[in-house]
Coordinates of C-alpha atoms in Angstrom, one line a residue:
Chain A
X99 CA 15.5 1.2 12.6
X100 CA 14.0 3.4 10.0
X101 CA 10.4 2.6 10.2
X102 CA 8.7 2.5 6.8
X103 CA 5.1 3.1 7.5
X104 CA 4.2 2.8 3.9
X105 CA 5.9 1.6 0.9
X106 CA 5.5 4.7 -1.2
X107 CA 7.7 7.7 -0.7
X108 CA 5.5 10.7 -0.8
X109 CA 6.5 14.2 -1.6
X110 CA 5.9 16.2 1.4
X111 CA 2.8 18.3 1.6
X112 CA 2.3 21.2 3.8
X113 CA -0.7 20.9 6.2
X114 CA -2.7 23.2 4.0
X115 CA -2.1 21.1 0.8
X116 CA -3.0 17.8 2.2
X117 CA -6.7 16.8 1.8
X118 CA -9.0 14.7 3.9
X119 CA -11.9 12.7 2.7
X120 CA -15.3 13.2 4.2
X121 CA -14.6 10.0 6.3
X122 CA -11.5 11.4 8.0
X123 CA -13.1 11.7 11.5
X124 CA -14.7 8.3 11.0
X125 CA -11.3 6.7 10.2
X126 CA -9.7 8.4 13.3
X127 CA -12.6 7.2 15.5
X128 CA -12.0 3.7 14.2
X129 CA -8.3 3.7 15.0
X130 CA -7.2 4.3 11.4
X131 CA -3.5 4.9 11.1
X132 CA -3.4 7.9 8.7
X133 CA -0.7 8.3 6.1
X134 CA -0.3 10.7 3.1
X135 CA -1.2 9.1 -0.2
X136 CA -1.7 10.9 -3.4
X137 CA -2.3 14.2 -1.6
X138 CA -4.8 12.8 0.9
X139 CA -4.5 11.6 4.4
X140 CA -5.7 8.0 4.1
X141 CA -5.9 5.1 6.6
X142 CA -3.1 2.6 5.9
X143 CA -4.6 0.2 8.4
X144 CA -7.0 0.2 11.4
X145 CA -6.7 -1.8 14.7
X146 CA -6.2 -5.1 12.9
X147 CA -2.9 -6.0 11.3
X148 CA -2.7 -5.8 7.5
X149 CA -2.5 -9.6 7.3
X150 CA -5.7 -10.0 9.4
X151 CA -7.5 -7.4 7.4
X152 CA -6.3 -9.0 4.1
X153 CA -7.5 -12.4 5.1
X154 CA -10.8 -11.1 6.4
X155 CA -11.5 -9.5 3.0
X156 CA -10.9 -12.8 1.2
X157 CA -13.1 -14.6 3.7
X158 CA -16.0 -12.2 4.4
X159 CA -15.8 -8.6 3.4
X160 CA -14.1 -5.3 4.0
X161 CA -15.0 -1.6 3.5
X162 CA -12.5 0.7 2.0
X163 CA -12.7 4.5 1.6
X164 CA -11.5 5.2 -1.9
X165 CA -12.9 8.8 -2.0
X166 CA -9.4 10.1 -2.9
X167 CA -9.9 8.8 -6.5
X168 CA -11.3 11.1 -9.1
X169 CA -14.9 10.6 -10.2
X170 CA -15.9 12.3 -13.4
X171 CA -19.2 12.5 -15.3
X172 CA -19.2 13.2 -19.0
X173 CA -22.3 14.6 -20.6
X174 CA -23.2 15.7 -24.2
X175 CA -24.2 14.3 -27.5
X176 CA -20.6 13.4 -28.5
X177 CA -19.5 12.1 -25.1
X178 CA -18.6 8.6 -26.4
X179 CA -16.6 10.0 -29.3
X180 CA -14.9 12.3 -26.9
X181 CA -13.8 9.5 -24.6
X182 CA -12.5 7.4 -27.5
X183 CA -10.0 10.3 -28.3
X184 CA -8.4 9.7 -24.9
X185 CA -8.9 6.0 -24.0
X186 CA -8.5 2.7 -25.7
X187 CA -12.0 1.3 -25.1
X188 CA -14.7 0.9 -27.8
X189 CA -17.0 3.2 -25.8
X190 CA -19.5 3.5 -28.7
X191 CA -20.3 -0.2 -28.5
X192 CA -20.6 -0.4 -24.7
X193 CA -24.0 -1.6 -23.5
X194 CA -26.0 0.5 -21.1
X195 CA -25.0 -0.1 -17.5
X196 CA -21.7 -1.7 -18.4
X197 CA -18.2 -0.8 -17.2
X198 CA -14.7 -1.6 -18.5
X199 CA -11.1 -1.2 -17.4
X200 CA -9.5 1.2 -19.8
X201 CA -6.3 3.2 -20.3
X202 CA -5.4 6.8 -21.1
X203 CA -2.5 6.5 -23.5
X204 CA -0.1 9.1 -24.8
X205 CA -0.7 9.2 -28.6
X206 CA 3.0 10.0 -29.4
X207 CA 4.8 7.5 -27.1
X208 CA 2.2 4.8 -26.5
X209 CA 2.9 5.3 -22.7
X210 CA 0.1 4.7 -20.2
X211 CA -1.1 8.0 -18.7
X212 CA -3.6 6.4 -16.3
X213 CA -5.7 3.3 -15.8
X214 CA -9.4 3.8 -15.1
X215 CA -12.9 2.3 -15.0
X216 CA -15.3 3.8 -17.5
X217 CA -19.0 3.2 -17.3
X218 CA -21.7 3.7 -19.9
X219 CA -24.5 4.5 -17.4
X220 CA -28.2 4.0 -18.2
X221 CA -28.6 7.8 -17.8
X222 CA -27.4 10.6 -19.9
X223 CA -23.7 10.5 -18.9
X224 CA -20.6 8.4 -18.9
X225 CA -19.1 7.9 -15.4
X226 CA -15.4 7.4 -14.9
X227 CA -13.1 6.7 -11.9
X228 CA -9.4 7.5 -12.3
X229 CA -6.4 7.4 -10.0
X230 CA -5.9 9.9 -7.2
X231 CA -2.2 10.2 -8.1
X232 CA -3.1 11.2 -11.6
X233 CA -5.9 13.7 -10.6
X234 CA -4.2 16.9 -11.8
X235 CA -2.9 15.4 -15.0
X236 CA -6.2 13.8 -15.9
X237 CA -8.2 16.9 -15.3
X238 CA -5.8 18.9 -17.4
X239 CA -5.9 16.3 -20.3
X240 CA -9.7 16.1 -20.2
X241 CA -10.2 19.9 -20.0
X242 CA -7.8 20.6 -22.8
X243 CA -9.4 17.9 -25.0
X244 CA -12.8 19.3 -24.1
X245 CA -11.8 22.7 -25.4
X246 CA -10.4 21.3 -28.7
X247 CA -13.4 19.1 -29.1
X248 CA -15.9 21.9 -28.4
X249 CA -14.2 24.3 -30.8
X250 CA -14.8 21.8 -33.6
X251 CA -18.5 22.0 -32.9
X252 CA -18.9 19.0 -30.7
X253 CA -21.3 18.8 -27.7
X254 CA -19.5 17.7 -24.5
X255 CA -19.5 18.7 -20.9
X256 CA -17.3 17.5 -18.1
X257 CA -18.2 17.4 -14.4
X258 CA -15.4 16.6 -12.0
X259 CA -16.8 15.4 -8.7
X260 CA -15.0 16.9 -5.7
X261 CA -14.4 14.6 -2.8
X262 CA -16.1 17.2 -0.6
X263 CA -19.3 16.5 -2.4
X264 CA -19.1 12.9 -3.6
X265 CA -17.4 10.0 -1.9
X266 CA -16.5 6.5 -3.1
X267 CA -16.7 3.4 -0.9
X268 CA -15.5 -0.1 -1.9
X269 CA -17.1 -3.1 -0.3
X270 CA -15.0 -6.1 -1.3
X271 CA -15.1 -9.8 -0.5
X272 CA -17.4 -12.8 -1.0
X273 CA -19.8 -11.5 1.7
X274 CA -20.3 -8.2 -0.1
X275 CA -23.6 -9.0 -1.9
X276 CA -25.4 -10.2 1.2
X277 CA -24.2 -7.2 3.2
X278 CA -25.1 -4.6 0.5
X279 CA -28.5 -6.2 -0.4
X280 CA -29.7 -5.6 3.1
X281 CA -29.1 -1.9 2.7
X282 CA -30.3 -1.5 -0.9
X283 CA -34.0 -1.4 -1.5
X284 CA -34.3 -0.5 -5.2
X285 CA -32.3 -3.2 -7.0
X286 CA -31.8 -7.0 -7.0
X287 CA -28.0 -7.4 -6.7
X288 CA -28.2 -11.1 -7.9
X289 CA -29.0 -9.6 -11.3
X290 CA -26.1 -7.1 -11.3
X291 CA -23.0 -9.0 -12.6
X292 CA -19.3 -8.3 -12.6
X293 CA -18.6 -4.9 -14.3
X294 CA -22.3 -4.0 -14.3
X295 CA -23.4 -0.6 -13.0
X296 CA -26.7 0.8 -11.7
X297 CA -28.0 3.6 -9.6
X298 CA -29.7 2.5 -6.3
X299 CA -31.0 3.8 -3.0
X300 CA -28.4 2.9 -0.4
X301 CA -29.4 3.3 3.3
X302 CA -32.3 5.5 2.2
X303 CA -30.0 7.8 0.1
X304 CA -31.3 7.9 -3.5
X305 CA -29.2 8.0 -6.7
X306 CA -26.1 6.3 -5.4
X307 CA -24.1 4.6 -8.1
X308 CA -23.2 0.9 -7.6
X309 CA -20.5 -0.6 -9.8
X310 CA -19.8 -4.3 -9.4
X311 CA -16.0 -4.1 -9.5
X312 CA -13.0 -3.6 -7.3
X313 CA -9.3 -3.9 -6.8
X314 CA -9.0 -7.1 -4.8
X315 CA -9.9 -10.0 -7.2
X316 CA -12.9 -10.7 -5.0
X317 CA -16.6 -10.1 -5.7
X318 CA -17.5 -6.6 -4.6
X319 CA -18.9 -3.2 -5.3
X320 CA -17.7 0.4 -5.6
X321 CA -20.5 2.7 -4.3
X322 CA -20.5 6.4 -5.1
X323 CA -22.5 8.4 -2.5
X324 CA -22.9 12.0 -1.5
X325 CA -20.2 13.0 1.0
X326 CA -22.9 14.5 3.3
X327 CA -24.3 11.0 3.9
X328 CA -21.2 8.9 3.6
X329 CA -20.5 8.6 7.3
X330 CA -24.0 7.3 8.0
X331 CA -23.7 4.8 5.1
X332 CA -20.2 3.6 6.3
X333 CA -21.6 3.2 9.8
X334 CA -24.5 1.1 8.4
X335 CA -22.0 -1.2 6.6
X336 CA -19.8 -1.7 9.6
X337 CA -22.8 -2.3 11.9
X338 CA -22.9 -5.7 10.1
X339 CA -20.6 -8.0 12.0
X340 CA -19.1 -9.5 8.8
X341 CA -17.8 -6.1 7.6
X342 CA -14.4 -4.7 8.8
X343 CA -12.7 -1.6 7.8
X344 CA -9.6 -2.0 5.6
X345 CA -6.9 0.5 4.6
X346 CA -4.3 1.1 1.9
X347 CA -2.1 -1.7 3.2
X348 CA -4.5 -4.5 2.7
X349 CA -5.7 -2.9 -0.6
X350 CA -2.1 -3.1 -1.9
X351 CA -1.5 -6.8 -0.9
X352 CA -4.9 -7.8 -2.2
X353 CA -4.5 -6.2 -5.6
X354 CA -0.9 -7.6 -5.9
X355 CA -2.2 -11.2 -5.2
X356 CA -4.9 -10.4 -7.9
X357 CA -2.1 -9.4 -10.3
X358 CA -3.5 -5.9 -10.7
X359 CA -1.3 -3.0 -11.5
X360 CA -0.7 0.0 -9.3
X361 CA -0.3 3.1 -11.5
X362 CA 3.0 4.9 -10.8
X363 CA 4.6 1.6 -9.7
X364 CA 3.7 -1.2 -12.2
X365 CA 2.6 1.0 -15.0
X366 CA 3.4 4.6 -15.9
X367 CA 4.0 6.8 -18.9
X368 CA 7.3 4.9 -19.4
X369 CA 5.4 1.6 -20.1
X370 CA 3.2 0.8 -23.0
X371 CA 0.1 -1.5 -22.8
X372 CA 2.1 -4.2 -24.8
X373 CA 4.9 -4.2 -22.3
X374 CA 2.5 -4.1 -19.4
X375 CA 0.5 -7.0 -20.8
X376 CA -2.6 -4.9 -20.9
X377 CA -3.4 -5.1 -24.6
X378 CA -6.6 -6.9 -23.7
X379 CA -8.0 -3.5 -22.5
X380 CA -7.8 -2.2 -26.1
X381 CA -11.1 -3.1 -27.7
X382 CA -10.9 -5.4 -30.8
X383 CA -12.8 -3.0 -32.9
X384 CA -10.5 -0.2 -32.2
X385 CA -7.5 -2.4 -32.9
X386 CA -9.0 -3.4 -36.2
X387 CA -9.7 0.2 -37.1
X388 CA -6.1 1.1 -36.0
X389 CA -7.6 4.2 -34.4
X390 CA -6.9 4.7 -30.7
X391 CA -4.4 6.8 -28.7
X392 CA -0.9 5.4 -29.2
X393 CA -2.0 3.2 -32.1
X394 CA 1.1 3.7 -34.2
X395 CA 3.5 2.6 -31.5
X396 CA 1.3 -0.1 -30.0
X397 CA 0.4 -1.8 -33.3
X398 CA 4.1 -1.8 -34.2
X399 CA 5.0 -3.3 -30.9
X400 CA 2.3 -6.0 -31.4
X401 CA 3.8 -7.0 -34.7
X402 CA 7.4 -6.7 -33.9
X403 CA 7.4 -7.6 -30.2
X404 CA 8.7 -5.7 -27.2
X405 CA 12.0 -5.7 -25.3
X406 CA 10.5 -6.2 -21.9
X407 CA 7.3 -7.5 -20.4
X408 CA 5.5 -7.3 -17.1
X409 CA 5.5 -10.6 -15.3
X410 CA 4.5 -12.1 -12.0
X411 CA 7.3 -13.6 -9.8
X412 CA 6.9 -16.0 -6.9
X413 CA 9.5 -17.1 -4.4
X414 CA 9.5 -20.8 -3.8
X415 CA 11.7 -20.8 -0.7
X416 CA 11.2 -18.7 2.5
X417 CA 13.3 -15.6 2.6
X418 CA 13.3 -11.8 2.4
X419 CA 10.4 -10.4 0.3
X420 CA 11.5 -8.4 -2.7
X421 CA 10.2 -4.9 -3.1
X422 CA 9.8 -2.3 -5.9
X423 CA 13.2 -1.3 -7.4
X424 CA 15.0 -4.6 -6.7
X425 CA 17.1 -5.7 -9.7
X426 CA 16.3 -9.0 -11.4
X427 CA 19.1 -11.1 -12.8
X428 CA 19.1 -14.0 -15.3
X429 CA 20.8 -17.4 -15.0
X430 CA 24.2 -16.0 -16.1
X431 CA 24.1 -13.2 -13.6
X432 CA 23.2 -10.6 -16.2
X433 CA 20.7 -7.8 -15.3
X434 CA 17.3 -8.6 -17.0
X435 CA 14.9 -6.2 -15.3
X436 CA 13.5 -4.9 -12.1
X437 CA 10.7 -5.4 -9.6
X438 CA 7.9 -2.9 -9.5
X439 CA 5.9 -4.2 -6.6
X440 CA 6.4 -7.0 -4.1
X441 CA 5.1 -8.2 -0.8
X442 CA 4.7 -11.3 1.4
X443 CA 1.4 -12.8 0.2
X444 CA -0.9 -13.2 3.2
X445 CA -3.0 -15.8 1.4
X446 CA -0.2 -17.9 0.0
X447 CA 2.4 -17.4 2.7
X448 CA 4.9 -17.0 -0.1
X449 CA 6.6 -13.8 -1.3
X450 CA 5.2 -12.5 -4.5
X451 CA 6.1 -9.7 -6.9
X452 CA 5.6 -8.2 -10.3
X453 CA 8.2 -6.5 -12.4
X454 CA 9.5 -6.1 -15.9
X455 CA 12.0 -8.5 -17.5
X456 CA 13.7 -8.9 -20.8
X457 CA 11.0 -10.6 -23.0
X458 CA 13.3 -13.7 -23.5
X459 CA 12.8 -14.4 -19.7
X460 CA 9.1 -13.7 -19.6
X461 CA 8.0 -17.3 -20.1
X462 CA 6.2 -18.9 -17.1
X463 CA 8.5 -21.2 -15.2
X464 CA 11.7 -19.2 -15.9
X465 CA 13.9 -19.0 -12.9
X466 CA 15.4 -15.6 -12.1
X467 CA 17.4 -14.1 -9.2
X468 CA 16.4 -10.9 -7.4
X469 CA 18.9 -8.8 -5.4
X470 CA 17.8 -7.9 -1.8
X471 CA 20.4 -6.1 0.4
X472 CA 23.3 -7.9 -1.3
X473 CA 21.7 -11.4 -1.3
X474 CA 20.2 -13.0 -4.4
X475 CA 16.8 -14.5 -4.0
X476 CA 15.5 -17.2 -6.4
X477 CA 12.1 -16.5 -7.9
X478 CA 10.1 -18.1 -10.7
X479 CA 8.1 -16.2 -13.4
X480 CA 4.5 -17.1 -12.7
X481 CA 1.1 -16.5 -14.4
X482 CA -1.0 -13.9 -12.6
X483 CA -3.3 -13.6 -10.7
X484 CA -1.4 -15.3 -7.9
X485 CA -4.7 -15.9 -6.1
X486 CA -7.7 -17.1 -8.2
X487 CA -10.2 -14.3 -8.7
X488 CA -13.7 -14.7 -7.5
X489 CA -16.0 -12.5 -9.5
X490 CA -19.8 -12.7 -9.7
X491 CA -19.9 -13.2 -13.5
X492 CA -23.0 -13.8 -15.5
X493 CA -23.6 -17.5 -16.2
X494 CA -22.9 -18.4 -19.8
Chain B
X280 CA 13.0 15.1 37.6
X281 CA 14.6 15.4 34.2
X282 CA 17.9 16.6 35.5
X283 CA 18.2 14.0 38.2
X284 CA 17.8 11.3 35.5
X285 CA 20.5 12.8 33.4
X286 CA 22.8 12.7 36.4
X287 CA 21.8 9.1 36.9
X288 CA 22.9 8.2 33.4
X289 CA 26.1 10.1 33.8
X290 CA 26.8 8.1 36.9
X291 CA 26.3 4.8 35.0
X292 CA 28.9 5.7 32.5
X293 CA 31.4 6.7 35.2
X294 CA 30.9 3.9 37.7
X295 CA 32.0 0.3 37.3
X296 CA 29.4 -2.2 36.2
X297 CA 29.5 -3.9 39.6
X298 CA 28.0 -0.8 41.0
X299 CA 25.1 -0.9 38.7
X300 CA 22.7 -1.9 41.3
X301 CA 23.3 1.2 43.3
X302 CA 22.9 3.3 40.3
X303 CA 19.7 1.5 39.5
X304 CA 18.4 2.2 42.9
X305 CA 19.3 5.9 42.4
X306 CA 17.4 5.8 39.1
X307 CA 14.5 4.0 40.7
X308 CA 14.3 6.7 43.4
X309 CA 14.5 9.4 40.8
X310 CA 11.8 7.7 38.8
X311 CA 9.5 7.1 41.8
X312 CA 6.7 9.1 40.3
X313 CA 7.2 7.9 36.8
X314 CA 4.7 5.5 35.2
X315 CA 7.6 3.6 33.7
X316 CA 8.9 0.5 35.4
X317 CA 11.9 -0.3 33.1
X318 CA 15.2 0.9 34.5
X319 CA 18.0 -0.4 32.4
X320 CA 16.7 -0.3 28.9
X321 CA 17.9 2.5 26.7
X322 CA 16.5 3.6 23.4
X323 CA 17.8 5.2 20.1
X324 CA 15.9 7.7 18.1
X325 CA 15.5 4.9 15.5
X326 CA 13.5 2.9 18.0
X327 CA 16.0 0.2 18.9
X328 CA 16.5 -0.7 22.6
X329 CA 19.6 -2.0 24.3
X330 CA 19.9 -3.5 27.7
X331 CA 23.5 -3.8 28.9
X332 CA 24.7 -6.4 31.4
X333 CA 28.4 -7.0 32.0
X334 CA 29.5 -5.3 28.8
X335 CA 27.0 -7.4 26.8
X336 CA 24.1 -5.4 25.3
X337 CA 20.9 -7.1 24.2
X338 CA 19.3 -5.3 21.3
X339 CA 15.7 -5.3 20.1
X340 CA 13.1 -2.9 18.7
X341 CA 10.6 -1.0 20.8
X342 CA 6.9 -1.7 21.3
X343 CA 6.2 1.5 19.3
X344 CA 8.3 0.3 16.4
X345 CA 6.8 -3.2 16.3
X346 CA 3.4 -1.6 16.4
X347 CA 4.2 0.8 13.6
X348 CA 5.7 -2.0 11.5
X349 CA 2.9 -4.4 11.8
X350 CA 3.4 -8.1 11.3
X351 CA 7.1 -8.8 10.9
X352 CA 7.5 -11.6 8.4
X353 CA 11.2 -11.8 8.0
X354 CA 14.2 -10.8 10.2
X355 CA 17.6 -10.3 8.7
X356 CA 20.2 -10.2 11.5
X357 CA 23.9 -9.4 11.5
X358 CA 26.3 -12.4 11.4
X359 CA 27.9 -13.4 14.7
X360 CA 31.4 -11.9 14.8
X361 CA 30.4 -8.8 12.8
X362 CA 32.0 -5.6 14.1
X363 CA 29.5 -2.8 14.0
X364 CA 29.8 0.9 14.7
X365 CA 27.2 3.0 16.4
X366 CA 24.3 3.8 13.9
X367 CA 25.6 1.2 11.4
X368 CA 23.0 -0.5 9.3
X369 CA 23.1 -4.1 10.5
X370 CA 20.0 -5.9 9.3
X371 CA 16.4 -5.4 8.4
X372 CA 13.0 -6.3 9.4
X373 CA 10.4 -7.0 6.7
X374 CA 6.7 -6.4 7.5
X375 CA 3.8 -7.0 5.1
X376 CA 4.0 -3.5 3.9
X377 CA 7.7 -2.6 3.8
X378 CA 11.3 -3.3 4.7
X379 CA 12.8 -1.3 7.6
X380 CA 16.5 -1.2 8.2
X381 CA 18.0 -2.0 11.6
X382 CA 20.8 0.2 13.0
X383 CA 23.1 -0.7 15.8
X384 CA 22.5 1.4 18.9
X385 CA 26.2 1.3 20.0
X386 CA 29.5 0.1 18.7
X387 CA 30.7 -3.4 19.3
X388 CA 31.0 -7.0 18.1
X389 CA 28.0 -9.2 17.5
X390 CA 28.3 -12.2 19.9
X391 CA 24.9 -13.8 19.5
X392 CA 21.8 -13.6 17.4
X393 CA 18.3 -14.7 18.3
X394 CA 17.8 -17.5 15.8
X395 CA 14.3 -18.0 17.1
X396 CA 13.1 -14.7 15.5
X397 CA 14.6 -15.9 12.2
X398 CA 12.3 -18.9 12.2
X399 CA 9.4 -17.2 14.0
X400 CA 9.6 -13.4 13.3
X401 CA 6.1 -12.9 14.9
X402 CA 8.0 -13.1 18.2
X403 CA 9.1 -9.5 17.5
X404 CA 5.5 -8.4 17.6
X405 CA 4.4 -10.6 20.4
X406 CA 7.3 -10.0 22.8
X407 CA 9.6 -7.2 21.6
X408 CA 11.3 -6.8 24.9
X409 CA 11.8 -10.5 25.8
X410 CA 11.6 -13.4 23.5
X411 CA 11.7 -11.1 20.4
X412 CA 15.2 -9.7 21.1
X413 CA 17.4 -9.6 18.0
X414 CA 21.1 -9.8 18.7
X415 CA 23.7 -9.3 21.5
X416 CA 26.7 -7.1 21.2
X417 CA 29.9 -6.9 23.2
X418 CA 30.2 -3.2 23.7
X419 CA 33.4 -1.5 22.6
X420 CA 32.5 1.8 24.3
X421 CA 30.2 1.9 27.2
X422 CA 30.2 5.7 27.0
X423 CA 27.9 5.5 24.0
X424 CA 25.0 4.5 26.2
X425 CA 24.9 7.9 27.7
X426 CA 23.8 9.3 24.3
X427 CA 20.7 7.1 24.4
X428 CA 17.3 7.8 25.9
X429 CA 15.9 6.2 29.0
X430 CA 12.3 5.0 29.2
X431 CA 10.8 8.3 30.1
X432 CA 12.8 10.3 27.6
X433 CA 11.9 7.8 24.9
X434 CA 8.2 8.0 25.9
X435 CA 8.4 11.8 25.4
X436 CA 10.2 11.3 22.1
X437 CA 7.7 9.0 20.5
X438 CA 4.9 11.4 21.4
X439 CA 6.6 13.9 19.0
X440 CA 7.9 11.3 16.5
X441 CA 5.9 11.0 13.3
X442 CA 8.5 9.1 11.3

């Protein structure tokens, strides 16, 4: 058999090219099975199976090393105006200590260049986490825009944080707050709500940044810490019996159950926010002003509609799971789209997927067929998330 | 050690199957100092195993393969009666993370499939050499076995394999 260790085909890296996060030795020590992902050697799983790890995250909590992602700080008097040139969020109106899911969009095509979390910190900078797989592109875009912006007399400074210096941990699951609170002295996490951000002292290390967000649909935190102390902090987390380590495998099944996109699979520069059903990330004010990257295409698509839409698919019967690339057919056997991600859902014990279909077939409840190795599998267009999200939101 | 085992395999292919026990003894002797205890299971470089008895080969995947795959959630096996050639794609195993194709270790005709693993694919993880076998083949060419690896050779192979 051809063993597929990981669903993403990676271009090959020479040993010199591939990077390791500061937790590489820690992963190896904890039986992490390392695979190349976005230029880094990352654990796809540890001793537990992906299913076990997935279910543990939904029940208690798991620690993920996500230091391969790009962390950036943006300083300067015009930092908000600068970010609005590139992303679709109303950064000017963001409250202090608030984060938002945002998109970089190609102004000419309306295609999505990356998805990201942007934070208006209560200090003198914006903080941003973007995808590891888009690192080179994002740094290029930001640097080029910085030059243009500066030359027109604006005040802006970028600081890209190298994974050698700054690491990022994600603690995800319903047990996350109680685990983290024991190790955080300076803030009360019960007052930090979903998409809030604060600095805090974590395991005695000052000025760590805690964002209450994640990529699993569960309550959880992303914690930015100095790489020199990350191993000690990770050890302190896993010393708590309710915390287990989880890798890219569980991260992928968790995010798919949560209906979240993986950049490069479910969204790319070939898809617009309208097709990807991500229009909600475009702030109302910026839509009203008709000024955001890709506005001309996106506003036109909002009025006239789009040919295809991103939908969730669920398989009612047991059978082979469908994977990215599988062709989707309509009732008359005509091709109507393709799958972009798919897996057996460990929580639902049903096969789930997302993909793009002709807009006429995008209505929930529509039955479609998906080709897998010559067979056709029946699936139903389904509202996402597949598994109800469980965020710690501020009571209304 | 290595050469004696190669001779052993060559003998299998030359002798009649009724003489298998003698050959096995020979192999056992040659493997006396080996840590392995499995004598008549042969492996492909794609991590299938085959155990031949009276021209009927039982096929499964190795412990290494099941471990690399993780939880198998779906097994797609060839239909009984299918004629397969050596290295033909003849099914797939789906784990949580990905689909992995199955290849036939030898040529022959599928005479039986393990329908238990279709309803309970976890057997492939729990018992890859026994209850989790996949299908049985009537071999069309017993010679093909000589191209496969024995336990020790396979053990060496997976040390270097990073597929």
